[in-house]
Coordinates of C-alpha atoms in Angstrom, one line a residue:
M125 CA 91.2 192.4 -36.5
H126 CA 92.1 195.7 -34.8
G127 CA 94.9 194.7 -32.4
V128 CA 97.4 192.1 -31.2
K129 CA 94.8 190.5 -28.9
E130 CA 92.3 190.0 -31.7
Y131 CA 95.0 188.7 -34.0
L132 CA 96.1 186.1 -31.4
N133 CA 92.5 185.0 -30.9
V134 CA 92.1 184.4 -34.6
F135 CA 95.5 182.7 -34.7
F136 CA 94.4 180.3 -32.0
L137 CA 91.1 179.5 -33.8
R138 CA 92.8 178.7 -37.0
V139 CA 95.5 176.6 -35.4
M140 CA 92.8 174.7 -33.6
A141 CA 91.0 174.1 -37.0
L142 CA 94.2 172.8 -38.5
G143 CA 94.7 170.7 -35.4
V144 CA 91.3 169.1 -36.0
L145 CA 92.3 168.3 -39.6
W146 CA 95.7 166.7 -38.7
L147 CA 94.3 164.9 -35.7
G148 CA 91.5 163.4 -37.8
W149 CA 94.0 162.5 -40.5
G150 CA 96.3 160.8 -37.9
I151 CA 93.5 158.7 -36.5
L152 CA 92.5 157.5 -39.9
V153 CA 96.1 156.7 -40.8
L154 CA 96.5 154.6 -37.7
Q155 CA 93.3 152.7 -38.8
G156 CA 94.7 152.3 -42.3
K157 CA 91.8 154.4 -43.7
A158 CA 93.8 157.3 -45.0
P159 CA 97.0 157.5 -47.0
W160 CA 100.3 158.5 -45.4
E161 CA 101.3 160.7 -48.2
V162 CA 98.8 163.5 -48.6
W163 CA 101.0 166.4 -49.5
Q164 CA 98.0 168.5 -50.5
L165 CA 97.1 168.7 -46.8
G166 CA 100.5 170.2 -46.1
V167 CA 100.0 172.8 -48.9
F168 CA 96.6 173.7 -47.6
S169 CA 97.9 174.2 -44.0
G170 CA 100.8 176.2 -45.4
L171 CA 98.5 178.5 -47.3
V172 CA 96.4 179.1 -44.1
I173 CA 99.5 180.0 -42.1
I174 CA 100.8 182.2 -44.9
G175 CA 97.5 183.9 -45.1
M176 CA 97.6 184.7 -41.4
F177 CA 101.0 186.3 -41.8
V178 CA 99.8 188.4 -44.7
E179 CA 96.8 189.6 -42.7
Y180 CA 99.1 190.7 -39.9
V181 CA 101.6 192.4 -42.2
T182 CA 98.9 194.2 -44.2
R183 CA 97.0 195.1 -41.0
F184 CA 93.8 193.4 -42.0
R185 CA 91.0 195.0 -40.0
G186 CA 88.1 192.8 -41.1
D187 CA 86.3 190.0 -39.4
G188 CA 88.9 187.3 -39.1
V189 CA 86.5 185.0 -37.3
L190 CA 84.6 184.4 -40.6
L191 CA 87.5 182.4 -42.1
S192 CA 88.3 180.7 -38.8
L193 CA 84.8 179.3 -38.6
V194 CA 84.9 178.1 -42.2
L195 CA 88.3 176.5 -41.6
M196 CA 86.8 174.6 -38.6
I197 CA 83.8 173.5 -40.7
M198 CA 86.0 172.5 -43.7
S199 CA 88.5 170.6 -41.5
M200 CA 85.7 168.4 -40.4
G201 CA 84.6 168.0 -44.0
L202 CA 88.1 167.1 -45.2
V203 CA 88.5 164.5 -42.5
F204 CA 85.2 162.8 -43.4
V205 CA 85.8 163.0 -47.1
M206 CA 89.1 161.1 -46.4
R207 CA 87.2 158.7 -44.2
I208 CA 84.5 158.0 -46.8
D209 CA 87.1 157.8 -49.6
A210 CA 88.8 155.0 -47.7
D211 CA 85.6 152.8 -47.7
L212 CA 84.4 153.6 -51.2
G213 CA 87.7 153.6 -53.0
N214 CA 87.0 156.9 -54.8
K215 CA 89.9 158.8 -56.3
D216 CA 88.5 162.3 -55.8
L217 CA 90.2 163.1 -52.5
S218 CA 93.4 164.6 -53.8
M219 CA 91.5 166.8 -56.2
H220 CA 89.2 167.9 -53.5
I221 CA 92.1 169.1 -51.3
V222 CA 93.6 170.9 -54.3
W223 CA 90.3 172.7 -54.7
A224 CA 90.4 173.6 -51.0
C225 CA 93.8 175.2 -51.7
V226 CA 92.4 177.0 -54.7
G227 CA 89.6 178.2 -52.5
I228 CA 92.0 179.7 -49.9
V229 CA 93.9 181.5 -52.7
A230 CA 90.6 182.8 -54.1
Y231 CA 89.5 184.0 -50.7
Y232 CA 92.7 186.1 -50.2
G233 CA 92.5 187.2 -53.9
V234 CA 89.1 188.8 -53.2
V235 CA 90.1 190.2 -49.8
F236 CA 93.2 192.0 -51.0
G237 CA 92.6 192.3 -54.7
L238 CA 89.1 193.9 -54.8
K239 CA 89.7 197.6 -54.2
D240 CA 86.1 198.8 -54.0
Y241 CA 83.3 196.2 -53.8
R242 CA 80.7 198.9 -54.3
R243 CA 81.7 199.3 -57.9
L244 CA 80.3 195.8 -58.5
G245 CA 76.8 197.4 -58.0
N246 CA 77.3 199.4 -61.1
Y247 CA 76.9 196.3 -63.3
R248 CA 73.7 194.9 -62.0
Y249 CA 72.2 194.0 -65.4
L250 CA 75.5 192.5 -66.5
W251 CA 75.3 190.1 -63.5
G252 CA 71.7 189.2 -64.4
V253 CA 72.6 188.5 -68.0
L254 CA 75.6 186.5 -67.0
A255 CA 73.5 184.4 -64.7
V256 CA 71.1 183.5 -67.5
I257 CA 73.9 182.8 -70.0
L258 CA 75.6 180.4 -67.6
L259 CA 72.4 178.5 -67.0
G260 CA 71.7 178.5 -70.8
V261 CA 75.1 177.0 -71.6
T262 CA 74.5 174.3 -69.0
L263 CA 71.1 173.5 -70.4
V264 CA 72.5 173.2 -74.0
F265 CA 75.9 171.5 -73.3
G266 CA 75.4 170.0 -69.9
M267 CA 75.5 166.4 -68.7
S268 CA 72.8 164.7 -66.8
Q269 CA 73.3 162.9 -63.5
F270 CA 70.8 161.8 -60.9
G271 CA 68.0 163.2 -63.0
A272 CA 69.4 166.8 -63.3
T273 CA 71.6 168.6 -65.8
R274 CA 74.1 170.5 -63.7
W275 CA 77.5 169.9 -65.2
F276 CA 79.5 170.2 -68.4
Q277 CA 82.9 169.0 -69.2
V278 CA 85.9 171.4 -69.8
G279 CA 88.9 169.2 -70.6
A280 CA 89.4 167.0 -67.5
L281 CA 87.3 169.2 -65.3
S282 CA 83.6 169.0 -64.5
V283 CA 82.2 172.5 -64.1
Q284 CA 79.0 173.3 -62.3
P285 CA 77.9 176.8 -63.5
E286 CA 74.9 177.1 -61.2
E287 CA 77.4 177.7 -58.3
M288 CA 78.7 180.8 -60.2
V289 CA 75.1 181.8 -60.8
K290 CA 74.7 182.2 -57.1
V291 CA 77.4 184.9 -57.0
C292 CA 75.9 186.6 -60.1
A293 CA 72.3 186.5 -58.7
L294 CA 73.5 187.9 -55.3
L295 CA 75.3 190.8 -57.0
F296 CA 72.3 191.6 -59.2
L297 CA 69.8 191.4 -56.3
A298 CA 71.9 193.6 -54.0
A299 CA 72.4 196.3 -56.7
Y300 CA 68.7 196.1 -57.8
L301 CA 67.3 196.3 -54.3
N302 CA 69.6 199.1 -53.4
A303 CA 68.5 201.2 -56.4
N304 CA 64.8 200.5 -56.0
K305 CA 64.3 200.1 -52.2
E306 CA 61.9 203.0 -51.8
L307 CA 59.6 202.2 -54.7
L308 CA 59.5 198.5 -53.8
S309 CA 58.7 199.4 -50.2
I310 CA 56.0 202.0 -50.9
G311 CA 54.9 201.3 -54.4
N312 CA 53.8 203.8 -57.1
I313 CA 50.6 202.1 -58.4
Q314 CA 47.4 201.8 -56.4
L315 CA 45.5 198.6 -56.8
G316 CA 42.5 198.7 -54.4
P317 CA 44.0 198.7 -50.9
L318 CA 47.4 197.6 -52.2
S319 CA 50.2 199.9 -53.3
L320 CA 52.4 198.1 -55.7
P321 CA 55.6 198.9 -57.7
G322 CA 55.1 199.6 -61.4
R323 CA 56.3 197.4 -64.3
R324 CA 59.5 199.3 -64.8
V325 CA 60.5 198.8 -61.1
I326 CA 59.5 195.2 -60.6
G327 CA 60.0 194.0 -64.2
P328 CA 63.8 193.3 -64.0
F329 CA 63.4 191.4 -60.7
L330 CA 60.6 189.2 -62.1
M331 CA 62.3 188.7 -65.4
L332 CA 65.5 187.4 -63.8
M333 CA 63.5 185.3 -61.4
V334 CA 61.5 183.7 -64.1
L335 CA 64.5 183.1 -66.4
V336 CA 66.7 181.6 -63.6
L337 CA 64.0 179.4 -62.1
G338 CA 62.8 178.4 -65.5
S339 CA 66.3 177.4 -66.7
L340 CA 66.9 175.4 -63.5
A341 CA 63.5 173.7 -63.9
A342 CA 64.4 172.8 -67.6
Q343 CA 67.6 171.3 -66.2
R344 CA 65.6 169.5 -63.6
S345 CA 67.9 171.0 -61.0
L346 CA 65.0 171.6 -58.7
G347 CA 66.9 171.7 -55.4
T348 CA 68.9 174.6 -56.6
A349 CA 65.8 176.3 -58.0
M350 CA 64.2 176.1 -54.6
V351 CA 67.3 177.7 -53.0
F352 CA 67.1 180.5 -55.5
F353 CA 63.4 181.0 -55.0
F354 CA 63.8 181.5 -51.3
L355 CA 66.9 183.7 -51.9
F356 CA 64.8 186.0 -54.1
V357 CA 61.9 186.2 -51.8
L358 CA 63.7 186.5 -48.5
M359 CA 66.1 189.2 -49.9
M360 CA 63.0 191.2 -51.2
Y361 CA 61.3 190.9 -47.8
L362 CA 64.5 191.8 -45.9
V363 CA 65.0 195.0 -47.8
T364 CA 61.4 196.2 -48.1
G365 CA 59.9 194.7 -44.9
R366 CA 56.7 194.1 -46.8
K367 CA 54.9 190.9 -45.8
L368 CA 53.0 191.1 -49.1
Y369 CA 56.0 189.7 -50.9
L370 CA 56.5 187.0 -48.4
V371 CA 52.8 185.9 -48.2
S372 CA 52.2 186.0 -52.0
S373 CA 55.2 183.7 -52.6
L374 CA 53.7 180.8 -50.6
P375 CA 50.9 179.8 -53.0
L376 CA 53.4 180.1 -55.9
A377 CA 55.8 177.8 -54.1
G378 CA 53.1 175.3 -53.4
V379 CA 51.9 175.3 -57.0
C380 CA 55.5 174.8 -58.3
A381 CA 56.1 172.0 -55.9
V382 CA 53.0 170.1 -57.0
L383 CA 53.8 170.6 -60.7
A384 CA 57.4 169.4 -60.1
Y385 CA 56.0 166.3 -58.4
F386 CA 53.8 165.3 -61.3
L387 CA 56.2 166.4 -64.1
F388 CA 59.5 164.9 -62.9
S389 CA 59.9 161.3 -62.0
H390 CA 63.1 161.8 -59.9
V391 CA 61.1 164.3 -57.8
R392 CA 58.4 161.7 -57.2
V393 CA 61.1 159.2 -56.1
R394 CA 62.5 161.7 -53.6
V395 CA 59.2 162.7 -52.2
D396 CA 58.0 159.1 -51.9
G397 CA 61.2 158.1 -50.3
W398 CA 60.9 160.9 -47.9
L399 CA 57.3 160.2 -46.9
D400 CA 57.9 156.4 -46.4
P401 CA 61.3 155.1 -47.1
W402 CA 60.3 151.7 -45.6
A403 CA 57.8 151.0 -48.4
D404 CA 60.8 150.2 -50.7
V405 CA 63.7 150.0 -48.3
A406 CA 65.8 148.0 -50.8
G407 CA 65.0 150.3 -53.7
D408 CA 64.0 154.0 -53.8
G409 CA 64.0 154.3 -50.0
Y410 CA 67.4 152.7 -49.5
Q411 CA 69.4 156.0 -49.3
M412 CA 67.1 157.6 -46.8
A413 CA 66.8 154.4 -44.7
Q414 CA 70.6 154.0 -44.5
S415 CA 70.9 157.6 -43.4
L416 CA 68.4 157.1 -40.6
F417 CA 70.2 153.9 -39.5
A418 CA 73.4 155.9 -39.3
L419 CA 71.8 158.7 -37.4
A420 CA 70.4 156.2 -34.9
A421 CA 73.6 154.3 -34.5
G422 CA 75.5 157.5 -33.6
G423 CA 73.8 158.0 -30.3
I424 CA 75.1 160.8 -28.0
F425 CA 78.9 160.2 -28.4
G426 CA 79.1 158.4 -31.8
T427 CA 80.7 155.2 -32.9
G428 CA 84.1 156.8 -33.2
L429 CA 85.9 158.2 -36.3
G430 CA 86.4 155.5 -38.8
Q431 CA 84.1 153.0 -37.0
G432 CA 80.7 153.7 -38.6
A433 CA 79.0 151.7 -41.3
G434 CA 77.3 154.6 -43.0
A435 CA 80.4 155.6 -44.9
S436 CA 80.1 152.5 -47.0
Q437 CA 76.4 151.8 -46.8
I438 CA 74.9 155.2 -47.7
P439 CA 74.9 156.0 -51.5
V440 CA 76.7 159.2 -52.4
A441 CA 77.7 159.7 -48.8
E442 CA 80.6 162.0 -49.7
S443 CA 78.3 164.7 -51.0
D444 CA 74.6 164.5 -50.3
F445 CA 74.8 162.5 -47.0
I446 CA 78.1 163.4 -45.4
F447 CA 76.3 164.9 -42.4
A448 CA 74.7 161.5 -41.6
V449 CA 78.2 160.0 -41.5
I450 CA 79.5 162.7 -39.2
A451 CA 76.5 162.3 -36.9
E452 CA 77.1 158.5 -36.8
E453 CA 80.8 158.6 -36.0
L454 CA 80.8 161.8 -33.8
G455 CA 77.4 161.4 -32.4
F456 CA 74.8 164.0 -31.4
I457 CA 77.5 166.1 -29.9
G458 CA 79.6 166.3 -33.1
A459 CA 76.5 166.9 -35.2
V460 CA 75.3 169.8 -33.0
A461 CA 78.8 171.2 -33.0
L462 CA 78.8 171.4 -36.8
I463 CA 75.4 172.9 -36.9
A464 CA 76.5 175.4 -34.2
L465 CA 79.4 176.5 -36.4
F466 CA 77.1 177.1 -39.3
I467 CA 74.7 179.1 -37.1
V468 CA 77.6 181.3 -35.7
L469 CA 78.9 181.8 -39.3
I470 CA 75.5 182.9 -40.6
V471 CA 75.1 185.3 -37.6
R472 CA 78.5 186.8 -38.4
C473 CA 77.3 187.4 -41.9
F474 CA 74.4 189.5 -40.6
V475 CA 76.8 191.2 -38.1
T476 CA 79.0 192.2 -41.1
S477 CA 75.8 193.5 -42.8
L478 CA 75.1 195.8 -39.8
R479 CA 78.7 197.1 -39.7
V480 CA 79.0 197.9 -43.4
V481 CA 78.5 201.6 -44.1
D482 CA 76.8 201.5 -47.5
R483 CA 73.4 200.1 -48.4
F484 CA 74.6 198.0 -51.3
G485 CA 77.1 196.3 -49.0
Q486 CA 74.6 195.8 -46.3
I487 CA 72.2 194.0 -48.7
L488 CA 74.9 191.9 -50.2
A489 CA 76.3 190.8 -46.9
A490 CA 72.8 189.9 -45.6
G491 CA 72.2 188.1 -48.9
V492 CA 75.3 185.9 -48.4
G493 CA 73.9 185.1 -44.9
I494 CA 70.5 184.2 -46.3
L495 CA 72.0 182.0 -49.0
L496 CA 74.2 180.1 -46.6
G497 CA 71.2 179.7 -44.2
V498 CA 68.8 178.4 -46.8
E499 CA 71.4 176.0 -48.3
S500 CA 72.4 174.6 -44.9
L501 CA 68.8 174.3 -43.7
V502 CA 67.5 172.6 -46.9
I503 CA 70.4 170.1 -46.9
L504 CA 70.4 169.2 -43.2
A505 CA 66.6 168.9 -43.2
G506 CA 66.8 166.5 -46.1
V507 CA 69.3 164.3 -44.3
L508 CA 67.2 164.4 -41.1
K509 CA 64.1 163.4 -43.1
L510 CA 62.4 166.7 -42.3
F511 CA 62.3 167.7 -46.0
P512 CA 62.6 165.8 -49.3
L513 CA 66.1 165.3 -50.7
T514 CA 67.4 168.0 -53.0
G515 CA 70.8 166.6 -54.2
L516 CA 72.6 169.7 -53.0
V517 CA 76.0 169.6 -51.1
L518 CA 76.7 171.1 -47.7
P519 CA 79.0 174.1 -48.1
W520 CA 82.6 173.5 -47.2
V521 CA 81.8 170.0 -46.0
S522 CA 80.8 167.8 -48.9
L523 CA 82.9 166.7 -51.8
G524 CA 82.7 169.2 -54.6
G525 CA 85.3 171.6 -55.9
N526 CA 83.0 174.1 -57.6
S527 CA 80.9 174.6 -54.5
L528 CA 84.1 174.9 -52.4
V529 CA 85.7 177.6 -54.5
L530 CA 82.5 179.7 -55.1
H531 CA 81.7 179.7 -51.4
F532 CA 85.2 180.9 -50.6
L533 CA 84.7 183.7 -53.1
L534 CA 81.6 184.8 -51.2
L535 CA 83.4 184.6 -47.9
G536 CA 86.2 186.7 -49.4
L537 CA 83.7 189.3 -50.4
L538 CA 82.3 189.4 -46.9
A539 CA 85.8 189.8 -45.4
N540 CA 86.6 192.5 -47.9
M541 CA 83.4 194.5 -47.0
S542 CA 84.2 194.0 -43.3
H543 CA 87.8 195.3 -43.8
M544 CA 86.7 198.3 -45.8
S545 CA 84.0 199.3 -43.3
A546 CA 86.5 199.1 -40.4
R547 CA 88.9 201.4 -42.3
I548 CA 86.2 203.9 -43.1
G549 CA 85.2 204.0 -39.5
P550 CA 82.0 203.2 -37.5
G551 CA 80.9 206.8 -37.5
A552 CA 80.7 207.1 -41.3
V553 CA 77.4 207.2 -43.0
A554 CA 77.3 206.3 -46.7
K555 CA 74.8 208.1 -48.9
R556 CA 73.2 206.5 -51.8
G557 CA 75.7 206.3 -54.7
E558 CA 78.6 207.6 -52.6
V559 CA 82.0 206.0 -53.0
Y560 CA 84.7 206.4 -50.4
E561 CA 88.3 206.6 -51.4
L562 CA 90.4 204.5 -49.0

């Protein structure tokens, strides 16, 4: 934000996001489907307002629209978590809003606490090792649920380390691709008509990819493994521009998908339920069938907030299938609005990438955009029966504190890069390894 006009525009967007949150809460309260006393919502709104004041006082010059878009997305998510909570009688609502507050604090902590994000690129192997360690700890000490081992208990909290692995993997990839872009793009070994990178160049990338995907496969967390696979491949293609990496990954993805189908029973259940949920509509196809019923019932304008049946009929509606509940009660218009917010957010990630003045930051910002795009596409496609279910949650929308906080950390990193680049100036050109002192 570079002036009063930009600040006022961002102020309006964030107030509008909070307005959506409080309006939704008010409608649910009048229907008796939300508690009167939700002090956490007041704390969350207060943190948003305080954050806006801090941005103005500190003359924040980054992209303030990023947080505004996420607040609009999350306001819809919070309203529907409350709405589903009323039908299912869960007790996770208060904690979810607390995690939203923690996420806002984490966002501003990264924005104003990280002095030079480029120094993160100096520890690329540390990030890779940390990613593997986190997955290893989960594999050894984790708890299984819905066929996958993703969580382990720390006191009263359930921790999902694979969310933190996303941050570690992104930092490793950005640093690695920044350091090896030329050799990966041109290659230094000739194999017939192909010019390929040598073992020392491609080795660290392949090693981390195998260890991360192998650990996730051992945990049977195959939805997350698929997200990581596409993240690795698309970031490699984005940086090098070589179609070889993209084309060669397709047969590998097909082989892995076939193996997963035959090796893991919960994968077969999801694929069979995706292909024909009506074959066992009261059993394995029940969740998908109820989602389709909810989508069909929504029509153009929806049944109205709090008036749909999907919130109580769809299993795990608060996480895996919250989009189906939104589409039922807000209709096609509401569903498209949410998708549009995600699209604009992802586009802003790539705009930030173009504005960042160093290559490490450019790759990292684009990587965040790729991650959000892949996650959103895979999850929404699963709900719409365009793709088998993955068990993943929709960022900033679904119930899940770990995902909420970690995605706020990534958003804070984007805003920090945007802020630093604006202070450096659009005319600056960063050479490889150069560090600006702000």
